[in-house]
CSV table of C-alpha atoms in Angstrom, one decimal:
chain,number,residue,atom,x,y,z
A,1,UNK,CA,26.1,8.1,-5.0
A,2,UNK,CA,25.0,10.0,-7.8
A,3,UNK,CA,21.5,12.3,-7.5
A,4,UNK,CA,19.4,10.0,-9.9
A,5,UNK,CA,20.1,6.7,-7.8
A,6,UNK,CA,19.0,8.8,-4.3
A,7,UNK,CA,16.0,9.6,-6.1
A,8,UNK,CA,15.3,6.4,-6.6
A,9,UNK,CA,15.8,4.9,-3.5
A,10,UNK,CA,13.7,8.2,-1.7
A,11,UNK,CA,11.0,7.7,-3.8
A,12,UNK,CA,10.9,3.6,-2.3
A,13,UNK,CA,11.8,4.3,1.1
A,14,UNK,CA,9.5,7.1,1.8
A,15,UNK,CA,6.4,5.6,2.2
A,16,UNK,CA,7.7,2.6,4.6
A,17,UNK,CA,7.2,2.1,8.1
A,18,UNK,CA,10.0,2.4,10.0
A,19,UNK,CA,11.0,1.4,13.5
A,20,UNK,CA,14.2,2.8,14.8
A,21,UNK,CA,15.7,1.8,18.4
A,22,UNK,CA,18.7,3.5,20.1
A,23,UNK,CA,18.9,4.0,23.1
A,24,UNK,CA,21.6,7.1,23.1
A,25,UNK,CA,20.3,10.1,22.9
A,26,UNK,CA,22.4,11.9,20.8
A,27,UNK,CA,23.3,9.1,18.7
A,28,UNK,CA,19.2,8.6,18.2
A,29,UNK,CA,19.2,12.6,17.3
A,30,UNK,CA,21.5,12.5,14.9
A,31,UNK,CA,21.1,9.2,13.3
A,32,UNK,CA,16.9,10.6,13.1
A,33,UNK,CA,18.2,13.6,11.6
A,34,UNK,CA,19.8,11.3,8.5
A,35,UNK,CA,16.9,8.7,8.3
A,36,UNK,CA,14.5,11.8,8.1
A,37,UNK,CA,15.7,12.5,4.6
A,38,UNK,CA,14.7,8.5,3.7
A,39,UNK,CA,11.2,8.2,5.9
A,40,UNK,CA,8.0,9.9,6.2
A,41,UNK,CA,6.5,7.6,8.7
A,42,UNK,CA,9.3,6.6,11.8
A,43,UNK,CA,8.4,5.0,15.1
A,44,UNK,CA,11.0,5.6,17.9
A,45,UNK,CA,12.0,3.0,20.7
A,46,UNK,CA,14.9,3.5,23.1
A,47,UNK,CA,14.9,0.3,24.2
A,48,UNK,CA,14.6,-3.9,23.0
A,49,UNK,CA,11.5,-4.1,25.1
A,50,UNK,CA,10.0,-1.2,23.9
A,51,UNK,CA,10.7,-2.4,20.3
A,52,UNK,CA,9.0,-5.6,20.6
A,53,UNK,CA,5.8,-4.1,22.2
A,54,UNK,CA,5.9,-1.7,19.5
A,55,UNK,CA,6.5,-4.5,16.9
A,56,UNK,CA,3.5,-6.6,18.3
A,57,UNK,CA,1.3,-3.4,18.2
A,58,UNK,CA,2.1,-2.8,14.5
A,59,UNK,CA,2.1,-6.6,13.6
A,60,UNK,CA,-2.0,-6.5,14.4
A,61,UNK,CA,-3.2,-4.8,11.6
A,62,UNK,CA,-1.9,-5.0,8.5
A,63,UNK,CA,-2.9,-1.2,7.2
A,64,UNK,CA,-0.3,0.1,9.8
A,65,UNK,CA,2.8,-2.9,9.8
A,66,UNK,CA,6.5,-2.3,9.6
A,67,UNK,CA,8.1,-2.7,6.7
A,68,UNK,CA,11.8,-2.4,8.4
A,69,UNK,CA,13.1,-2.4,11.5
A,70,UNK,CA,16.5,-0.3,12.1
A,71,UNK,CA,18.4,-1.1,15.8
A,72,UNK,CA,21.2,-1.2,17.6
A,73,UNK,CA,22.6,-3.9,19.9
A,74,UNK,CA,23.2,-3.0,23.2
A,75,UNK,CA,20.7,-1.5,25.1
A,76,UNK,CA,19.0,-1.2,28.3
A,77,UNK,CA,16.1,-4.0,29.3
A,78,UNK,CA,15.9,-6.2,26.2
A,79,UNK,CA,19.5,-6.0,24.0
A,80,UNK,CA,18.7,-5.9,19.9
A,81,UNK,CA,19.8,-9.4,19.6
A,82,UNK,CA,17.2,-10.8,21.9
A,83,UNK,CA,14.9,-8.3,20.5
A,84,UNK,CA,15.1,-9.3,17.1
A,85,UNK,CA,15.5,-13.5,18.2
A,86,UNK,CA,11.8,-12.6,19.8
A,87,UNK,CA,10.6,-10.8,16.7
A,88,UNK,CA,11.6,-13.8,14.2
A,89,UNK,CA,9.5,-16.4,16.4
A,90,UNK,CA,6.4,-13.9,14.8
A,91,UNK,CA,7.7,-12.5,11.8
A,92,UNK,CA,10.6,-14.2,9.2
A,93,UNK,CA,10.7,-12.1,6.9
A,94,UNK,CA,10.7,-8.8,8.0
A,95,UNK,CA,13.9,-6.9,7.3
A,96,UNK,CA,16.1,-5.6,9.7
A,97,UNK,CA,19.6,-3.3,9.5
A,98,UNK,CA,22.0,-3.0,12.3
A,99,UNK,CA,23.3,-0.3,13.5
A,100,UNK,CA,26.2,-0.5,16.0
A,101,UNK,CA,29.1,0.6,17.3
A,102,UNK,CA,30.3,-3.2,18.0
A,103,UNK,CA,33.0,-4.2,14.6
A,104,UNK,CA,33.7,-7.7,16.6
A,105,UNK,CA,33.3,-11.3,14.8
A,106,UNK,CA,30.7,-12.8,17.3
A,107,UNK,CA,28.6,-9.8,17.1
A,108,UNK,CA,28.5,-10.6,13.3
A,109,UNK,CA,27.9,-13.8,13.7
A,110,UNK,CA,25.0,-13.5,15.8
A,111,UNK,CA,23.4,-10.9,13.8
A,112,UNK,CA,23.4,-13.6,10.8
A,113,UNK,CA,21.7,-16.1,12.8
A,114,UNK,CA,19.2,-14.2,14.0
A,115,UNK,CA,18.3,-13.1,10.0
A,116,UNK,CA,19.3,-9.6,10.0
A,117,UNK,CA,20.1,-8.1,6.4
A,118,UNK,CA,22.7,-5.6,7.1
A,119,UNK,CA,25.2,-4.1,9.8
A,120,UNK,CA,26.2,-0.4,9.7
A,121,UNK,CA,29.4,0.1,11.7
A,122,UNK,CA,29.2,3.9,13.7
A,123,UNK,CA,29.4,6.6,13.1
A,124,UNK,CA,28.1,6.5,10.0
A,125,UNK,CA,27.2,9.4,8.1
A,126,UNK,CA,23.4,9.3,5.2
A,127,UNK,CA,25.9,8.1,2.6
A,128,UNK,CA,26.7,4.8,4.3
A,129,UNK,CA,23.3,4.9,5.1
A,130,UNK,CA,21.4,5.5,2.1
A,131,UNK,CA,24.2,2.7,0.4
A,132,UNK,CA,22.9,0.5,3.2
A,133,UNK,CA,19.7,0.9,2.4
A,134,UNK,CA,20.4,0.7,-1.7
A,135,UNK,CA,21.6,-2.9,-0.7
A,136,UNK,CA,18.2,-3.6,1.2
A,137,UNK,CA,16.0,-2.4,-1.5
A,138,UNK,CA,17.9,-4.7,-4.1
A,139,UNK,CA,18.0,-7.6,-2.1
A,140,UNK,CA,14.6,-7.5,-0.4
A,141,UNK,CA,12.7,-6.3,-3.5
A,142,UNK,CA,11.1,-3.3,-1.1
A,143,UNK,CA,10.3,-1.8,-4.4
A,144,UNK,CA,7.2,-4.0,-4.7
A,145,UNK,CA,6.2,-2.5,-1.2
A,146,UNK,CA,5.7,1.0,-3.3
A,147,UNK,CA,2.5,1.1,-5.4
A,148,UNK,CA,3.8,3.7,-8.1
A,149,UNK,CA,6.9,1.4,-8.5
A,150,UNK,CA,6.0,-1.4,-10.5
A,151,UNK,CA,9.2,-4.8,-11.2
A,152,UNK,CA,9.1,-6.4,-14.3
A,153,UNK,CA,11.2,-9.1,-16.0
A,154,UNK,CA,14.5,-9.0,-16.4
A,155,UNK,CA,15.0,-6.3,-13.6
A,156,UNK,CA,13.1,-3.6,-15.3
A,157,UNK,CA,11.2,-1.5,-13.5
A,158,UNK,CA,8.6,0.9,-14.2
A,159,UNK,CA,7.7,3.8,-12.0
A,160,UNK,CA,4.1,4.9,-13.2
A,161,UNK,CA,4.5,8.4,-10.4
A,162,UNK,CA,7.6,9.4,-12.7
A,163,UNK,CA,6.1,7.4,-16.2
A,164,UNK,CA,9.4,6.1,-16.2
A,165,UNK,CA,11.4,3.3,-16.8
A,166,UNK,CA,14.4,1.7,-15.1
A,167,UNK,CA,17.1,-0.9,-15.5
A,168,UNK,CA,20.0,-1.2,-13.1
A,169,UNK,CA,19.1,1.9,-11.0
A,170,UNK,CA,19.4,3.5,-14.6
A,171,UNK,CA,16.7,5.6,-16.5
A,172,UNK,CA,15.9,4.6,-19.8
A,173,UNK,CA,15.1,7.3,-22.2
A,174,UNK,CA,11.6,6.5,-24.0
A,175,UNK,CA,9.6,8.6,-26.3
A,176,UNK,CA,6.1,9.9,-26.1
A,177,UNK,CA,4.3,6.9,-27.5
A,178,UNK,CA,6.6,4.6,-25.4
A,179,UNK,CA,5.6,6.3,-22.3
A,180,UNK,CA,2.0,6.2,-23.3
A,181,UNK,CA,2.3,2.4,-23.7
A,182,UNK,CA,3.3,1.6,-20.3
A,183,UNK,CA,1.1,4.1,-18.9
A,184,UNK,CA,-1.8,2.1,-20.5
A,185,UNK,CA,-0.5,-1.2,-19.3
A,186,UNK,CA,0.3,0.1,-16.0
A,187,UNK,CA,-3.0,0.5,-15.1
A,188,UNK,CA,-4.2,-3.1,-15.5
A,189,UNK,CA,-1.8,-5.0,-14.7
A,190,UNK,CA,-1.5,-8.1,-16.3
A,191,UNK,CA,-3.6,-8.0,-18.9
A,192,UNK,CA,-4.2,-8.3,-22.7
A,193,UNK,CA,-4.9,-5.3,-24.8
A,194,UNK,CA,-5.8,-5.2,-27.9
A,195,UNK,CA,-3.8,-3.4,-31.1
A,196,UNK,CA,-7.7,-1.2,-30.7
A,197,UNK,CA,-7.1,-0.4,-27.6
A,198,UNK,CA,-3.2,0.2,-28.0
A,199,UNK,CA,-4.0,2.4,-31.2
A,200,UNK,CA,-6.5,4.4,-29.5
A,201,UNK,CA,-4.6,5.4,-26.3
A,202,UNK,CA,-1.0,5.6,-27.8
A,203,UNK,CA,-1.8,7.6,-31.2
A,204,UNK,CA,-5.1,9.0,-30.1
A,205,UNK,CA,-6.9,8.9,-33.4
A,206,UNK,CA,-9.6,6.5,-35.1
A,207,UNK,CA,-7.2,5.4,-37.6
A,208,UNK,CA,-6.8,1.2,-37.8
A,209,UNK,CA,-3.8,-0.1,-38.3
A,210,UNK,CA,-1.9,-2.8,-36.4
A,211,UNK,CA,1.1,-2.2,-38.3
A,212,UNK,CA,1.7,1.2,-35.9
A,213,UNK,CA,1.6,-1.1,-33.1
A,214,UNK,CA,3.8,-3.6,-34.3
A,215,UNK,CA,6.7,-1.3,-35.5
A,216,UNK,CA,6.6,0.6,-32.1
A,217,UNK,CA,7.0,-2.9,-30.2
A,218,UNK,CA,9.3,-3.7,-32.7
A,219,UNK,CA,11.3,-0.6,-32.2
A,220,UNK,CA,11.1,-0.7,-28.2
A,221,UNK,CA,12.2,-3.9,-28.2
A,222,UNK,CA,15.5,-3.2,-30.1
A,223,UNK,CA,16.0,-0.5,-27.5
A,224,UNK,CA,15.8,-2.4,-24.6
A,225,UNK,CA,17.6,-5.8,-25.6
A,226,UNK,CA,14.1,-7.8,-24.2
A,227,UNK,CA,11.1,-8.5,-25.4
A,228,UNK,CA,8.7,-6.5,-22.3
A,229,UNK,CA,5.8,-6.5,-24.3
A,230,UNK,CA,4.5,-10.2,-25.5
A,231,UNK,CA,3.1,-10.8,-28.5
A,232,UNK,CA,-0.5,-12.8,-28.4
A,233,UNK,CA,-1.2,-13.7,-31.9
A,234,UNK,CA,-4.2,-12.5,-33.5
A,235,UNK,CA,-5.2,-10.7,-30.7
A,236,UNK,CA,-2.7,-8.6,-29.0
A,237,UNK,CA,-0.1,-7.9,-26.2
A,238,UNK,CA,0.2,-8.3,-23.0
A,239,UNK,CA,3.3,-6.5,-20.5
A,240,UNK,CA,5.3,-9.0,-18.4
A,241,UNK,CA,5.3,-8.1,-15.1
A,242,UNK,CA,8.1,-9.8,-12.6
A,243,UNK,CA,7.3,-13.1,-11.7
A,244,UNK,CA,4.0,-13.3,-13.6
């Protein structure tokens, strides 16, 4: 994995809350070691029990919720299966990767009915991991769970920390003025701003002319192969954000 897509995927996972449960010491050492790299904020269970209690602690207040759960399967007092089967009669939707030791078919297939959304074979090493967790990002849209990282249509993203723009885990290179006209829509998002408004931010001078405006959405839109920025008539643009 190259150095720009890690960056990308550090920048996400680093402010989620994470539980991780293994109940093997040294496998827990090691495998904290790796997931260090990825999370700021890990809570530690060695145990399905403890996991759940943990879970049902978090799951009160909203400020402090998980935003992944990360467990193995066998272990002590409650095993990760029945752990998660309990944590899906609360919580659908909250993602959760394997990681196991077990390689066999009903293991698999009892990890898919309980709604888990990835299974890391040990050992594994951060580059299986961080693929793993690639995968995850992508398919649960964690992205959105990142308030400097911003999805718009047709899987652009825009990450308003770095006042840059993404497609396909890829950076697209944008000039000053560019840059300056997310920032600007960034900050409200949503809504309509005026070719004024878009003048006075992106050029910074009191000259009028819309025509600036218009050649620069012009021109950004040849670069990325979308129209990002819709055209109101007669009064402006507005940036489409995903699912708007």
């Amino acid at each position: 994995m190259n150095q720009e897509k890690l960056k990308k995927i550090i920048n996400i996972t680093k402010k989620l809350n994470v539980l991780y449960l293994e109940d093997n010491i040294d496998v827990r050492e090691q495998t904290l070691k790796m997931l260090n790299l990825f999370f700021d904020n890990i809570l530690v269970g060695v145990n399905g029990n403890e996991g759940l209690s943990i879970f049902k602690e978090k799951n009160k207040y909203e400020s402090s919720s998980l935003d992944l759960i990360i467990t193995d399967i066998e272990m002590p007092e409650i095993d990760g299966i029945s752990m998660i089967n309990k944590i899906r009669e609360i919580d659908k939707k909250i993602p959760i990767l394997i990681f196991s030791a077990h390689s066999r078919t009903d293991y698999f297939l009892k990890t898919i009915d309980a709604g888990i959304v990835g299974y890391v074979l040990k050992p594994y090493n951060a580059e299986q991991i961080s693929n793993s967790l690639m995968n995850l990002i992508e398919k649960e849209d964690l992205s959105s769970l990142n308030e400097h990282v911003l999805p718009l249509e047709n899987g652009f993203v825009w990450n308003d920390e770095e006042n840059a723009l993404f497609k396909n885990e890829e950076i697209i290179k944008l000039t000053k003025s560019e840059i300056k006209l997310f920032k600007l829509f960034s900050n409200s998002k949503g809504s309509l701003k005026t070719y004024e408004e878009i003048e006075s931010y992106v050029f910074d001078d009191l000259t009028s002319n819309s025509k600036r405006v218009r050649n620069l959405m012009s021109r950004l839109k040849t670069k990325l192969g979308y129209e990002l920025f819709e055209s109101i008539y007669g009064h402006g643009y507005k940036l489409n954000f995903k699912n708007d």
